[in-house]
Coordinates of C-alpha atoms in Angstrom, one line a residue:
X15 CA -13.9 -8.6 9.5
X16 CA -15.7 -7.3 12.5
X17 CA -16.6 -3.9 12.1
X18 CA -14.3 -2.7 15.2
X19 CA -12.0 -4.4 13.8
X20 CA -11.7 -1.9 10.7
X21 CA -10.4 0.5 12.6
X22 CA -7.1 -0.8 14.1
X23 CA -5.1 1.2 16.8
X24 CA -1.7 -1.2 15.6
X25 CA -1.3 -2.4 11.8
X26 CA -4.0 -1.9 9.2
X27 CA -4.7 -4.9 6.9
X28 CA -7.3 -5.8 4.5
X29 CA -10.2 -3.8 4.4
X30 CA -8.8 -1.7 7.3
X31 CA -6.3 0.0 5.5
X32 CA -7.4 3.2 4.2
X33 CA -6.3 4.7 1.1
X34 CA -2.3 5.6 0.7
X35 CA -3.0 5.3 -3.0
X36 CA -0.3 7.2 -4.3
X37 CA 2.3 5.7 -1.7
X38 CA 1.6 2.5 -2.1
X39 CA 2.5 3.1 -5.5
X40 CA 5.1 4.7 -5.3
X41 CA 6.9 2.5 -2.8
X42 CA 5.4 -0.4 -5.0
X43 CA 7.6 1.2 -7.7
X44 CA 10.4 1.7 -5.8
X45 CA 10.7 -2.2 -5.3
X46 CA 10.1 -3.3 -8.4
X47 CA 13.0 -1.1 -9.7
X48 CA 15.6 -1.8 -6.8
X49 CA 15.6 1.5 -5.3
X50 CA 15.9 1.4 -1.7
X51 CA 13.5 4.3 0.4
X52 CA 13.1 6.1 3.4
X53 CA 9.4 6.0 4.9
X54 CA 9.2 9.8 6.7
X55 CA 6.0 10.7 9.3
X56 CA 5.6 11.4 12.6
X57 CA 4.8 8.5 15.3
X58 CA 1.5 6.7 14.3
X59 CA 0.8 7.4 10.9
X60 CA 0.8 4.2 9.7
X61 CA 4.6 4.1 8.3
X62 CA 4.6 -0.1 8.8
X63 CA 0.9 -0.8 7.4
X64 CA 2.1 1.2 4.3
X65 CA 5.5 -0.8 3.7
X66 CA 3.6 -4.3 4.5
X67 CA 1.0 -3.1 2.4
X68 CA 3.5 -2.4 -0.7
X69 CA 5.7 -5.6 -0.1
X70 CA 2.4 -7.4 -0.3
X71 CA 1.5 -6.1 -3.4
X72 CA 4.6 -6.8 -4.6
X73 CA 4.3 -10.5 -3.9
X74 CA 8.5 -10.7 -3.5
X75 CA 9.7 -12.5 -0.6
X76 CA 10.3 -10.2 2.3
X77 CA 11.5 -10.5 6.4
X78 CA 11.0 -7.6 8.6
X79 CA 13.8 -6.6 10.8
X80 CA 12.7 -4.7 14.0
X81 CA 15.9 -3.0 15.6
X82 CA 13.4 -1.2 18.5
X83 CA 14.6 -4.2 21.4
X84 CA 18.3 -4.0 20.2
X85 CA 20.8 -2.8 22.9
X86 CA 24.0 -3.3 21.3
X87 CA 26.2 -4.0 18.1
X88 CA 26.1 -7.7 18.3
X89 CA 22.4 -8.0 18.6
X90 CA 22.3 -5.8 15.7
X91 CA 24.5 -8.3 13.7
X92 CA 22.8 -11.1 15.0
X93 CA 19.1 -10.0 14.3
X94 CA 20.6 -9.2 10.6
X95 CA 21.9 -12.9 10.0
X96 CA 19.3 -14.5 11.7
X97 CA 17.1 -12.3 9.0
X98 CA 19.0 -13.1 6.1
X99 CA 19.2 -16.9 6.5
X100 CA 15.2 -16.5 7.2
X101 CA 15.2 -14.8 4.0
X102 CA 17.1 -17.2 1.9
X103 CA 14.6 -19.7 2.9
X104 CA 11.6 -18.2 1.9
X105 CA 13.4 -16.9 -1.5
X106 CA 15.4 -19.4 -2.8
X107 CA 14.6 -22.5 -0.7
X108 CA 16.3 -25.8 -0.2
X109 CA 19.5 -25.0 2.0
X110 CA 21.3 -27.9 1.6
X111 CA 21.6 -27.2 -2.1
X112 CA 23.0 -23.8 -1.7
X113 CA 26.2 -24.7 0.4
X114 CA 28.9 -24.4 -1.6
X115 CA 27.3 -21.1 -3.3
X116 CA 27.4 -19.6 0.2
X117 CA 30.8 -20.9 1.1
X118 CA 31.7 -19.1 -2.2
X119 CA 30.4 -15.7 -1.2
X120 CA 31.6 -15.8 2.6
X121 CA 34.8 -15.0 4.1
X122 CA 34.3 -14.3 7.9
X123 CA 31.4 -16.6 8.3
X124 CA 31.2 -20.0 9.0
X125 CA 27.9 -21.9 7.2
X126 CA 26.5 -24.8 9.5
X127 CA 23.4 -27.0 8.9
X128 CA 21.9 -28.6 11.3
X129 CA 19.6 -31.2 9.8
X130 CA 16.1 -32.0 11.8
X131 CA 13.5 -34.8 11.8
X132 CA 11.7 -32.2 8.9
X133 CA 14.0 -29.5 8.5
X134 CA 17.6 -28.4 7.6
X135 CA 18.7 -25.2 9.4
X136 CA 21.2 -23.1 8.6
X137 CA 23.5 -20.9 10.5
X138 CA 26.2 -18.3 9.9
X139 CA 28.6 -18.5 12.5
X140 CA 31.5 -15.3 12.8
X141 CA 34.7 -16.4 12.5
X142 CA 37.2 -15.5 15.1
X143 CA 36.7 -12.2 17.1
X144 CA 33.6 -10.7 14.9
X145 CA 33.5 -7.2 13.6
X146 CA 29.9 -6.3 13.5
X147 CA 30.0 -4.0 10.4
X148 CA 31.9 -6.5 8.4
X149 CA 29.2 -9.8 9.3
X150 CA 26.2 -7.2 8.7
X151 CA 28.0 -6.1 5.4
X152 CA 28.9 -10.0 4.4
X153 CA 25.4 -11.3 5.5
X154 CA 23.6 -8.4 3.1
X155 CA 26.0 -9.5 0.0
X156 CA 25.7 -12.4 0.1
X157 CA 21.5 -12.6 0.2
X158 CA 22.1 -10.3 -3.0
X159 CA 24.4 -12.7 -4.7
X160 CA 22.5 -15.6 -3.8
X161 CA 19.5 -13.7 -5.4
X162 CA 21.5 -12.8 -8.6
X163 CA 22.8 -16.5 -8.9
X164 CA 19.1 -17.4 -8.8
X165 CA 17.5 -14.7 -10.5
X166 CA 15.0 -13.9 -7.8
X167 CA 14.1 -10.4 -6.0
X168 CA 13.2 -9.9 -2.2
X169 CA 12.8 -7.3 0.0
X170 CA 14.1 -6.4 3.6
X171 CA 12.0 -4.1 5.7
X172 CA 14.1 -2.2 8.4
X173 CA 12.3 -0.6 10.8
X174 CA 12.8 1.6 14.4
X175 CA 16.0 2.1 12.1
X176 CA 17.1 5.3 14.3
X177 CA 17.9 2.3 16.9
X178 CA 21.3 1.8 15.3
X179 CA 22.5 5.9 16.0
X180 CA 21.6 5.3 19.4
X181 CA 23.0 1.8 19.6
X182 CA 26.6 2.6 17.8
X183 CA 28.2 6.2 18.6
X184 CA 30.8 5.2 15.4
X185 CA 28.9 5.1 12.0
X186 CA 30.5 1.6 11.5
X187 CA 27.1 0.1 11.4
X188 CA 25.8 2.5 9.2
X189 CA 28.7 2.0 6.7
X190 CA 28.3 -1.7 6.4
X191 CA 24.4 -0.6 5.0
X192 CA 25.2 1.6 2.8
X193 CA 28.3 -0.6 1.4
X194 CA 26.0 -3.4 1.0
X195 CA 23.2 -1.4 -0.3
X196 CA 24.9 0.3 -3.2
X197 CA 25.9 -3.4 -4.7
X198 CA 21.9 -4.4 -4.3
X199 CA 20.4 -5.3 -7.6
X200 CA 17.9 -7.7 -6.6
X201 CA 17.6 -6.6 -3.1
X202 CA 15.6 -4.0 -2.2
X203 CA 15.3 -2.1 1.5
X204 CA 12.8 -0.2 3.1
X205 CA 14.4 1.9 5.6
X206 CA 11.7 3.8 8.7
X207 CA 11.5 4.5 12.3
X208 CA 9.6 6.2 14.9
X209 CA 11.8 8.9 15.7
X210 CA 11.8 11.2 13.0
X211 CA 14.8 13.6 13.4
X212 CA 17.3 10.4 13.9
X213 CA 16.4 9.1 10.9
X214 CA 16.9 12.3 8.8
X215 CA 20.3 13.0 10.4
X216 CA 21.2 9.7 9.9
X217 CA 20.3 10.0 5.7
X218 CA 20.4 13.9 5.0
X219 CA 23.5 14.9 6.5
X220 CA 26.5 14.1 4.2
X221 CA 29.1 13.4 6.3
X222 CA 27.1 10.0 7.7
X223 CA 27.1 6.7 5.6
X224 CA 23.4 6.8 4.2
X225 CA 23.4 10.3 2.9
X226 CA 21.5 10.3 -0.6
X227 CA 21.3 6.7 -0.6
X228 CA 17.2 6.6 -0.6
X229 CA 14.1 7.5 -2.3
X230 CA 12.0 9.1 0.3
X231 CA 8.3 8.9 0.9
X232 CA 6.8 11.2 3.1
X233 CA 3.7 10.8 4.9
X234 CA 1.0 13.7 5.5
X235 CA -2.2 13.3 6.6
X236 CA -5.3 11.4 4.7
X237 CA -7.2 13.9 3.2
X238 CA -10.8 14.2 5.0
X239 CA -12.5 12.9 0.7
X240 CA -10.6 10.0 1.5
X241 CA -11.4 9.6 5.0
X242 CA -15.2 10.0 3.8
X243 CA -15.5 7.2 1.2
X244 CA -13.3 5.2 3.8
X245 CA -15.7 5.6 6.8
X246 CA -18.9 6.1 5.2
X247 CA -18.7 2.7 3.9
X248 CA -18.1 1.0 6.9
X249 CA -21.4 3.3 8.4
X250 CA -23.5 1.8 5.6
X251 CA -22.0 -1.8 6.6
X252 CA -23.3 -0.8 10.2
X253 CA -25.8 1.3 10.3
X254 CA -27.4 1.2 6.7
X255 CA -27.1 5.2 6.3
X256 CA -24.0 7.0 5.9
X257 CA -23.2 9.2 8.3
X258 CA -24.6 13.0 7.9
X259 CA -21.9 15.6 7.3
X260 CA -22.0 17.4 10.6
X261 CA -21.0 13.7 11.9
X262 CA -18.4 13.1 10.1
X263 CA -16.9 16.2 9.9
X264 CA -16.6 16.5 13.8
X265 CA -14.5 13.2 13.7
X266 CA -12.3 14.9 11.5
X267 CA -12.2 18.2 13.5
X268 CA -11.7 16.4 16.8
X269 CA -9.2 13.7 15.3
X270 CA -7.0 16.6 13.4
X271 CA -7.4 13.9 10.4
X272 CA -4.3 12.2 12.6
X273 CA -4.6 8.4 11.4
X274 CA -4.2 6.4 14.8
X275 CA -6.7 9.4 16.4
X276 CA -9.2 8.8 13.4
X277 CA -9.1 5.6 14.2
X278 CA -8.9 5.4 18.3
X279 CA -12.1 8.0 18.0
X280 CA -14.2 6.0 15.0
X281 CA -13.9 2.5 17.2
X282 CA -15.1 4.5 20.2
X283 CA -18.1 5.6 18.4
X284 CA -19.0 2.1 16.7
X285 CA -18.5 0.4 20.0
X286 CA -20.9 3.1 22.1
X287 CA -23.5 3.5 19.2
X288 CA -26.1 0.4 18.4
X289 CA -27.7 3.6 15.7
X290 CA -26.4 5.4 13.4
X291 CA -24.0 8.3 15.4
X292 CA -25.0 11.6 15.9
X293 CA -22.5 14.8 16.2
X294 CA -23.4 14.0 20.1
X295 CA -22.4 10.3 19.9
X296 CA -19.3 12.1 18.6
X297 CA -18.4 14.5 20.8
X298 CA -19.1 12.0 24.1
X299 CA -16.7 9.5 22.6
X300 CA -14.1 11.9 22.0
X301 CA -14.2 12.6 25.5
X302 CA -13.9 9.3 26.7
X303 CA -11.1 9.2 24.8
X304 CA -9.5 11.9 26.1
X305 CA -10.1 10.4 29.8
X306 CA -8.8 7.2 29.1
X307 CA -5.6 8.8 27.8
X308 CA -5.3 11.7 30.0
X309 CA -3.0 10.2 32.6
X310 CA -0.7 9.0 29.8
X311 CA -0.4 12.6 28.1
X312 CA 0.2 14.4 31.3
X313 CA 2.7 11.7 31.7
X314 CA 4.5 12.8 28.6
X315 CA 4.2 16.1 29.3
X316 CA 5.8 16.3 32.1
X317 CA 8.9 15.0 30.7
X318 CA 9.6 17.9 28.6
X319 CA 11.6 20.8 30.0
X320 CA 9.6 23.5 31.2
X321 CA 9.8 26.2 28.8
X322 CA 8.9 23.9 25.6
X323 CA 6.0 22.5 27.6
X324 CA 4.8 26.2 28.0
X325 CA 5.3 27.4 24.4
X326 CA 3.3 23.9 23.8
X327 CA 0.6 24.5 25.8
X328 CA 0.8 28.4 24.0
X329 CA 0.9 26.8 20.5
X330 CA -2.1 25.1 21.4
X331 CA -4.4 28.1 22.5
X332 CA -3.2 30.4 19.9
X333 CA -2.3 30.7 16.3
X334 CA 1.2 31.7 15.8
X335 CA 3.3 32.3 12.6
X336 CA 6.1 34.2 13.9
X337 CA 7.5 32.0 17.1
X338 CA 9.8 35.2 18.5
X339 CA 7.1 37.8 18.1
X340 CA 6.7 40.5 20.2
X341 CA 3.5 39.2 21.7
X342 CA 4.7 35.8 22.0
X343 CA 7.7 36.9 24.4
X344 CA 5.5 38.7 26.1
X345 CA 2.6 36.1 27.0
X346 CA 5.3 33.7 28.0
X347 CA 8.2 36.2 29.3
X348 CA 11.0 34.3 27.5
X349 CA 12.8 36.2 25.1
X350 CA 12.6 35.3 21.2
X351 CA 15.7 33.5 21.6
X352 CA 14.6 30.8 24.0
X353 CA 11.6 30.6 22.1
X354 CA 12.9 29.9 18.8
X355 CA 15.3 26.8 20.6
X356 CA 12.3 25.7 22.1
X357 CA 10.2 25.2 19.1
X358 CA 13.1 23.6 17.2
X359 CA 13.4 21.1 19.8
X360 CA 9.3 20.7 19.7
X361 CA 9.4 20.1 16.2
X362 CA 12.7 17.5 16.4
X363 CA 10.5 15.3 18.7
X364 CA 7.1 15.6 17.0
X365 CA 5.5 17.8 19.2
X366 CA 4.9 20.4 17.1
X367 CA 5.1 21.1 13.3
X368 CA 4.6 24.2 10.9
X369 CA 1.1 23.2 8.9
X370 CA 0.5 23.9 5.2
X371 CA -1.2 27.7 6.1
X372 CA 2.5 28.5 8.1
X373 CA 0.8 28.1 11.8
X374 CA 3.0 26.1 14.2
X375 CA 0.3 23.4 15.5
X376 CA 0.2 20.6 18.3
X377 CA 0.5 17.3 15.9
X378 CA -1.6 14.8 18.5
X379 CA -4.8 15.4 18.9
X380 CA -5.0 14.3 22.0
X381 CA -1.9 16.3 23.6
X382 CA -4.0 19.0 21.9
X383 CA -7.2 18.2 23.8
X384 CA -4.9 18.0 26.9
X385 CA -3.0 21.1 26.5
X386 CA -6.2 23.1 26.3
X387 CA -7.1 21.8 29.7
X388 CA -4.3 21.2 32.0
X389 CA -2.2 23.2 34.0
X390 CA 1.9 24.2 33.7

């Protein structure tokens, strides 16, 4: 693997995938023992990388299902079959064998194989006028029966999950999961998303379907130790010399330790520096980052209401503990009311979050860098 390549702005594989020891084992253990779980981080902390990275370890059969291009019920439902019958292939294998088990487990499909030149397909055709839930619900059981029959184990990864609150206003959808879900023995689900605050009202409030149905696995940022053994080993690969300490640690103070910023910094300094980096090297290519995205953030920006984008760019320049102080009012003449709305409505879209010392902070580094330079 290339050495830019080691630091990936999508999925990390291989060698590119940097620590998550203690996740990946604990999500490892989770499959093993058929408990279903609920990946939890903020957008681009490497929620997908961890799951592929568990199921792989694993070495169960496993499909992906990817709700993020979904605009209505019956794509869900049809994404879900099309899954499942994907799934029952790579699993248990030989279709045409399996017939009248499915027929056995299946009241409101229809089974239909098609047989090609080197292939036999199979389909799962509603019958009559569908109800989504029920097909989803059906399709899900009967995998996990199939599986039991066979004594075999697999594993469904469900991601941009939060797709189905905005897809179904009912909680139809969500039913026909956790219905299914409860009767899984040999199937087990991963369950994540990129918005945050969907996904935990769709599985902590107890009046919806999902409530208390998964383990949950929440992601904080790699510890700079980690980040250090991690990076330091791709310098030597590089450079023959690890990085000296004021180097690294000013990836780590521009970056905020954010994973996809680690990253997005690290490949800019590999692919500027032919020597081993200096804090300089650092500090430039940190900047160029921050002008190639700069466009983009003020993009972003400018799509939140005015007063959150002010207490923002205030959270940013300041240290604050108490959101409705006295002197936070006053900086930003808004009362402590509007204030405290504001930053809940920061922190529901991953704006902003309260760190581990109590200080509300900008989560992206590069919003941060932004913030600290741009107007209202």
């Amino acid at each position: 693997m290339k050495k830019r390549q080691l630091f990936p702005l999508g999925k990390a594989y291989g060698d590119a995938f940097c620590n998550r020891v203690d996740e990946t084992q604990k999500l490892l253990g989770n499959i093993q023992n058929n408990k279903h779980t609920l990946i939890i981080a903020p957008r681009r902390y490497g929620k997908s990388s961890l799951a592929e990275k568990a199921i792989m370890q694993s070495k169960l059969p496993s499909v992906k299902i990817n709700f993020h291009l979904c605009t209505s019920e019956a794509e869900v439902a049809q994404l879900v079959l099309d899954s499942v019958i994907k799934l029952i292939g790579k699993s248990i294998g030989q279709l045409e064998k399996l017939m009248s088990s499915i027929k056995k487990y299946i009241s409101n499909l229809e089974p239909l194989l098609s047989f090609g030149s080197d292939h036999v397909t199979l389909q799962l055709i509603p019958k009559n006028q569908p109800n989504y839930s029920v097909i989803i619900c059906e399709a899900l059981l009967l995998l996990e029966k199939l599986l039991i029959e066979k004594n075999k184990k697999a594993v469904i990864f469900l991601d941009e999950f939060q797709e189905i609150d905005k897809i179904s206003k009912q909680t139809g959808i969500e039913g026909a999961f956790r219905t299914a879900a409860q009767e899984m023995q040999n199937l087990s689900l991963i369950f994540s998303g990129s918005v945050r605050s969907l996904l935990l009202s769709m599985f902590e409030d107890e009046n919806r379907p999902l409530y208390k149905l998964c383990r949950k696995i929440k992601l904080e940022r790699i510890a700079a130790n980690d980040y250090e053994k991690h990076i330091q080993k791709i310098s030597v690969a590089s450079w023959s010399k690890p990085l000296d300490s004021a180097a690294f640690n000013k990836i780590m103070e521009l970056s905020h330790r954010h994973p996809y910023y680690v990253n997005y910094l690290c490949d800019a300094v590999w692919e500027e520096c032919t020597q081993l980096p200096k804090v300089k090297n650092i500090e430039r290519a940190w900047a160029n980052v921050v002008i190639e995205e700069w466009s983009d953030a003020l993009r972003e920006l400018s799509d939140l209401p005015v007063g959150q984008r002010r207490l923002l760019k205030y959270i940013a320049n300041n240290e604050i503990k108490n959101i409705g102080a006295q002197e936070t009012c006053a900086a930003l003449s808004m009362p402590a009311s509007s204030l405290s709305t504001a930053a809940a409505a920061l922190i529901e879209k991953d704006y902003a979050e309260h760190d581990t010392s109590e200080y509300y902070r900008v989560i992206n580094p590069l919003l941060l860098a932004v913030l600290r330079g741009a107007e209202d």
